[in-house]
Short mmCIF file of C-alpha atoms in Angstrom, two decimals:
data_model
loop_
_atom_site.label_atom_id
_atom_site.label_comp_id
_atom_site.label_asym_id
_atom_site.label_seq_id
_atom_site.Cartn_x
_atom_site.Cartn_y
_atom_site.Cartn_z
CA UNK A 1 -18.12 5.89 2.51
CA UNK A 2 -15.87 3.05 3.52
CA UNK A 3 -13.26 3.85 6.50
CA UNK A 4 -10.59 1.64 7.82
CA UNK A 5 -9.37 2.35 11.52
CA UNK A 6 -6.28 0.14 13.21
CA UNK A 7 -5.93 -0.50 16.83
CA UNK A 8 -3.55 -2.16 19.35
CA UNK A 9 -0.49 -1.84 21.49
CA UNK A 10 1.71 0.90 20.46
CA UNK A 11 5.09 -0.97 21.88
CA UNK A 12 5.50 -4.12 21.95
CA UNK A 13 8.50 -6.07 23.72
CA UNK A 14 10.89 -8.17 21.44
CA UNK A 15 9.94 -11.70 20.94
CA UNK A 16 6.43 -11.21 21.73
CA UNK A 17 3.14 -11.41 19.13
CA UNK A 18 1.56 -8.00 17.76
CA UNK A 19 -1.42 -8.23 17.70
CA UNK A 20 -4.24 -5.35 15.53
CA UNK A 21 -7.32 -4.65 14.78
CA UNK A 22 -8.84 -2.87 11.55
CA UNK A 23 -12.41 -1.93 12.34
CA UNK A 24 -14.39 -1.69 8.90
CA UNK A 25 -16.95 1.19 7.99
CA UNK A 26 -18.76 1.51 5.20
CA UNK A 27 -18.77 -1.75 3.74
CA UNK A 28 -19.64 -5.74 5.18
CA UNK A 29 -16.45 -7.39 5.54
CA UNK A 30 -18.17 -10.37 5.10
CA UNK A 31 -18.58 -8.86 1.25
CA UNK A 32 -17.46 -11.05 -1.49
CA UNK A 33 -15.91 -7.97 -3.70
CA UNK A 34 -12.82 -6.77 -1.15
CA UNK A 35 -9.50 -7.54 0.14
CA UNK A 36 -8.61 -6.60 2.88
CA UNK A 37 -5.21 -6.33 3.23
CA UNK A 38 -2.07 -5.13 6.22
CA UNK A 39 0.64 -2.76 4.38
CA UNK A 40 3.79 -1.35 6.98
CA UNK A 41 6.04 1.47 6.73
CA UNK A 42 9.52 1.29 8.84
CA UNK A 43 10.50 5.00 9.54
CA UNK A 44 11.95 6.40 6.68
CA UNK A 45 11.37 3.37 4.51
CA UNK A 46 9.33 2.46 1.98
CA UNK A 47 5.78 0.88 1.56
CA UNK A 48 5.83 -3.53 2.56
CA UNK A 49 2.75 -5.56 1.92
CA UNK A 50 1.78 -7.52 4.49
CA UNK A 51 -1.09 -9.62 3.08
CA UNK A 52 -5.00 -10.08 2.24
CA UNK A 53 -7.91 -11.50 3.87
CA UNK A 54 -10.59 -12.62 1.70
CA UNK A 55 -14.06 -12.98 2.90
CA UNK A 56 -14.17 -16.41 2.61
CA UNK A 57 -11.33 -16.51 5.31
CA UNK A 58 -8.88 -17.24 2.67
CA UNK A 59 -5.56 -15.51 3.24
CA UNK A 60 -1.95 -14.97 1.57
CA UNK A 61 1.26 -13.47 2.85
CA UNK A 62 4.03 -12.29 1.64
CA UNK A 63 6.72 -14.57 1.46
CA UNK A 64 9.02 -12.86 3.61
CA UNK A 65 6.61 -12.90 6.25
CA UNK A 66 4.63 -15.97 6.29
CA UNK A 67 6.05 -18.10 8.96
CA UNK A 68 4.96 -15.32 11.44
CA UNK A 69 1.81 -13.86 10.22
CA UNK A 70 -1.93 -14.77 10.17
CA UNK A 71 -4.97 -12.56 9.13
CA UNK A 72 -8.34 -13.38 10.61
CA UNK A 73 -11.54 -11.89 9.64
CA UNK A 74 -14.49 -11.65 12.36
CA UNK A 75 -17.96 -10.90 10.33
CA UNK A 76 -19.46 -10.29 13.82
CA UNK A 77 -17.54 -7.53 14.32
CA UNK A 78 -16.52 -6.18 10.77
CA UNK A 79 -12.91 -6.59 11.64
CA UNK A 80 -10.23 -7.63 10.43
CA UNK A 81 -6.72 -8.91 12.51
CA UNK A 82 -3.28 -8.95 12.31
CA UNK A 83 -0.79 -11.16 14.09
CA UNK A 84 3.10 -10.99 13.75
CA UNK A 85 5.02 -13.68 16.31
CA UNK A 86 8.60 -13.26 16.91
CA UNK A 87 8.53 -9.32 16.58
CA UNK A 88 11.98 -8.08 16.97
CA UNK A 89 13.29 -4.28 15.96
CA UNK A 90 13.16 -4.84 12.33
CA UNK A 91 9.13 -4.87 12.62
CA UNK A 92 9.01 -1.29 14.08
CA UNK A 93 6.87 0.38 11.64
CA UNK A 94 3.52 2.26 10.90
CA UNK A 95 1.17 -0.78 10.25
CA UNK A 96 -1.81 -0.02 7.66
CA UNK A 97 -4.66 -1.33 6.91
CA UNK A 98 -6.21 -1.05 3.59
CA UNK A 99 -9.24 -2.74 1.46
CA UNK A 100 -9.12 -2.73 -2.27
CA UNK A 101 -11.86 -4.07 -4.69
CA UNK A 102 -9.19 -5.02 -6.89
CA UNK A 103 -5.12 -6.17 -6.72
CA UNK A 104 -4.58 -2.38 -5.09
CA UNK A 105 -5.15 0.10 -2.23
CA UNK A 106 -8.04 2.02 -2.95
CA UNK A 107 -9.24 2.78 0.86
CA UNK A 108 -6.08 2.77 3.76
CA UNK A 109 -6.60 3.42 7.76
CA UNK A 110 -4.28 6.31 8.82
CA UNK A 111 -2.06 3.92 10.31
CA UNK A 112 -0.81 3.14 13.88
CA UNK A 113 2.89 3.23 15.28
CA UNK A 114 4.32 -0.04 16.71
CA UNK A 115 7.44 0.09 18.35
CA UNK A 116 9.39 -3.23 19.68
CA UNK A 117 11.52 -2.20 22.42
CA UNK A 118 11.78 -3.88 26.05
CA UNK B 1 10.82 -11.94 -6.92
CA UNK B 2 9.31 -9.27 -8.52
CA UNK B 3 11.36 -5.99 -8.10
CA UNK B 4 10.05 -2.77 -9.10
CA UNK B 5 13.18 0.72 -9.45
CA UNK B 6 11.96 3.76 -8.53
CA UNK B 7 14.53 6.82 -8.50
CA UNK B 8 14.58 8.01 -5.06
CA UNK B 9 13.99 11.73 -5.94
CA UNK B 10 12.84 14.15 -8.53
CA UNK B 11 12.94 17.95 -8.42
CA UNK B 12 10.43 20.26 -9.86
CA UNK B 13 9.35 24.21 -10.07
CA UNK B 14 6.28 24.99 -9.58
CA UNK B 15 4.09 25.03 -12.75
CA UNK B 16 6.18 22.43 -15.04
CA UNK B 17 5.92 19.01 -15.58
CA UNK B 18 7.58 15.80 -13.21
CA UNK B 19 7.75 12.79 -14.56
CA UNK B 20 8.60 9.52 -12.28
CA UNK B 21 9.17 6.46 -13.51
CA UNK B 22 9.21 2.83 -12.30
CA UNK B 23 10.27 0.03 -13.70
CA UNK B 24 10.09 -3.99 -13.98
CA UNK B 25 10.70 -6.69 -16.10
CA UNK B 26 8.06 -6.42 -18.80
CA UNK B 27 5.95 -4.38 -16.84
CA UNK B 28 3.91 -3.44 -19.23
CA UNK B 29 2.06 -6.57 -18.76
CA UNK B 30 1.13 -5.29 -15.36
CA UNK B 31 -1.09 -3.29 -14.27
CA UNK B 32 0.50 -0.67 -11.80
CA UNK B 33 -0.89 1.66 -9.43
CA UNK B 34 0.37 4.61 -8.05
CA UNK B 35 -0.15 6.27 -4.33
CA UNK B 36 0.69 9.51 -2.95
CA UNK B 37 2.32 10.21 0.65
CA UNK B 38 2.28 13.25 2.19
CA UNK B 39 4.78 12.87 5.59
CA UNK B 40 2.46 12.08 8.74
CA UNK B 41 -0.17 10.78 6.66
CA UNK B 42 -1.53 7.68 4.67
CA UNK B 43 -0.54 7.17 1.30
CA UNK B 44 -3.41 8.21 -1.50
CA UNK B 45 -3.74 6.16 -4.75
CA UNK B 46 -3.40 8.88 -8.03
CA UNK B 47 -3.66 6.60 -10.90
CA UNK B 48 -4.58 2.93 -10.98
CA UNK B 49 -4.81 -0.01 -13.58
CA UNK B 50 -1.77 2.16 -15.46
CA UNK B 51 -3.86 5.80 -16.24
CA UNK B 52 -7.18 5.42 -15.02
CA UNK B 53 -8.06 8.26 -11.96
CA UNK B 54 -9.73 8.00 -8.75
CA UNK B 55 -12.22 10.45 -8.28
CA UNK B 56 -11.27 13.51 -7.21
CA UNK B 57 -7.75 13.49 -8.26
CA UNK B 58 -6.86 16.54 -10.90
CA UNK B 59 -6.64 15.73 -14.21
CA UNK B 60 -2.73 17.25 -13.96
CA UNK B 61 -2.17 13.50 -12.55
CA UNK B 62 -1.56 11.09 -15.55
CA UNK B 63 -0.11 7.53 -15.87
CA UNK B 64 1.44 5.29 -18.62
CA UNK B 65 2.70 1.70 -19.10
CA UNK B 66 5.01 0.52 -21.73
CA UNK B 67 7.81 -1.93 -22.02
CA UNK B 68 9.76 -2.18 -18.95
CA UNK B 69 8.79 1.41 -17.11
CA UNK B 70 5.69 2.73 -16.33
CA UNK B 71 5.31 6.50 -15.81
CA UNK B 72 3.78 9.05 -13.54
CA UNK B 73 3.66 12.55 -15.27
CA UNK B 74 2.26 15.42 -13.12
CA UNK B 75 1.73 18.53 -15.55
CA UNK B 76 1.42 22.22 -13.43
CA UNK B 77 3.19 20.98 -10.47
CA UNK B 78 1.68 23.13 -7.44
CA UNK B 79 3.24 22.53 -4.12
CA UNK B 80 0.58 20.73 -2.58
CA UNK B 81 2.04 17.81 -4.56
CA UNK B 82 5.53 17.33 -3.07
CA UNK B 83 5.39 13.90 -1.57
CA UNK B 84 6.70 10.58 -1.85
CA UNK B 85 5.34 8.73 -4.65
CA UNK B 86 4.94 4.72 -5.03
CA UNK B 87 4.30 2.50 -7.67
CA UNK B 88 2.89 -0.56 -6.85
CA UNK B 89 1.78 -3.74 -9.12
CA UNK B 90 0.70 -7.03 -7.93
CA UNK B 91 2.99 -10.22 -9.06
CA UNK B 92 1.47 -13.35 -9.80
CA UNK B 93 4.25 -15.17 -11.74
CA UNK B 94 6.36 -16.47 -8.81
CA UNK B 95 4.66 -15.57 -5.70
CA UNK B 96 0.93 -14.02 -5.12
CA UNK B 97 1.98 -10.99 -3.67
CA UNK B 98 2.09 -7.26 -3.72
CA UNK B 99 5.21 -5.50 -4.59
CA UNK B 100 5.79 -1.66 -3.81
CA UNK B 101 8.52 0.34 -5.47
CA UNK B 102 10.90 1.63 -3.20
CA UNK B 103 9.28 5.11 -3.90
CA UNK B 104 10.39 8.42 -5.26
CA UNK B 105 10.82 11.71 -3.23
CA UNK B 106 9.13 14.56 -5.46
CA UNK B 107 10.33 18.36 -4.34
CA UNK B 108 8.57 21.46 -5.31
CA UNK B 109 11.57 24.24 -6.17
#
């Protein structure tokens, strides 16, 4: 049974990095048929994708995001990571992970709050 | 960019049918998913690759895909199934990304 779980600060200040961590169950993330992807909710707003890991180390971002993210995979561990520099209000959200054996969602985390306030 | 239109609410008494649409350019040449959000929680993928369903998800949930709106239809809507519903389809034309519709608020009367 393959469960996702995030972890990390629950406020961070503006300007800073956030930095989480999606601890894999269920599955090696070092596996050649997942993606393992970040997905973030801003309250009362809609679903934004983030971006996939593959398990080659092979990532890709959305376009809105790109200049500030990078997602790093850690086989050791059977993690996955998230970091987002520059965070200012606009990145307050619930930040997902999720794994997928295919271009979707299939498996999600239940999601952790980050709030950027100083 | 891809952009995918979701109405931002549908309303629904118990036992008939919703229907929710989403739609794209050409979308039928997509495949889209669907997910499931009940407030406080993660959201649950109903239908994937257009009308195919994840185990354990009643058959009442049903999905379609033609021309430029794909469709989720619910038949015997129990309240257990007001949520917010997303489509989602991944766009490989411009950009390699995932794009989300903006999602649709379904009430149970």
């Amino acid at each position: 049974q393959v469960q996702l779980q995030e972890s990390g600060p629950g406020l961070v200040k503006p300007s800073e990095t956030l930095s989480l961590t999606c601890t894999v169950s269920g599955f090696p993330v070092s596996s050649n048929t997942y993606y393992l992807s970040w997905i973030r909710q801003s309250p009362g707003k809609g679903l934004e994708w983030i971006g996939y890991i593959y398990y080659s180390g092979s990532a890709t971002y959305n376009p809105s995001l790109t200049s500030r993210v990078t997602i790093s995979i850690d086989t050791s561990k059977n993690q996955f990571s998230l970091k987002l520099r520059s965070m200012t209000a606009a990145d307050t959200a619930v930040y997902y992970c999720a794994c997928s054996s295919g271009r979707l969602f299939d498996s999600w985390g239940q999601g952790t709050l980050v709030t950027v306030s100083s | 960019s891809y952009v995918l239109t979701q109405s931002p609410s549908v309303s629904v008494a118990p036992g008939r049918t919703a229907r929710m649409t989403c739609g794209g350019n050409k979308i039928e040449t997509k495949s889209v998913h669907w997910y499931q959000q009940k407030p406080g929680q993660a959201p649950v993928l109903v239908i994937y690759y257009d009308s195919d369903r994840p185990s354990g998800i009643p058959e009442r949930f049903s999905g379609s895909n033609s021309g430029n709106t794909a469709t989720l239809t619910i038949t015997g809507v129990e309240a257990g199934d007001e949520a917010d519903y997303y489509c989602q389809v991944w766009d490989s034309t411009s950009d390699d990304q995932a794009v989300f519709g903006g999602g649709t608020k379904l009430t149970v009367l």
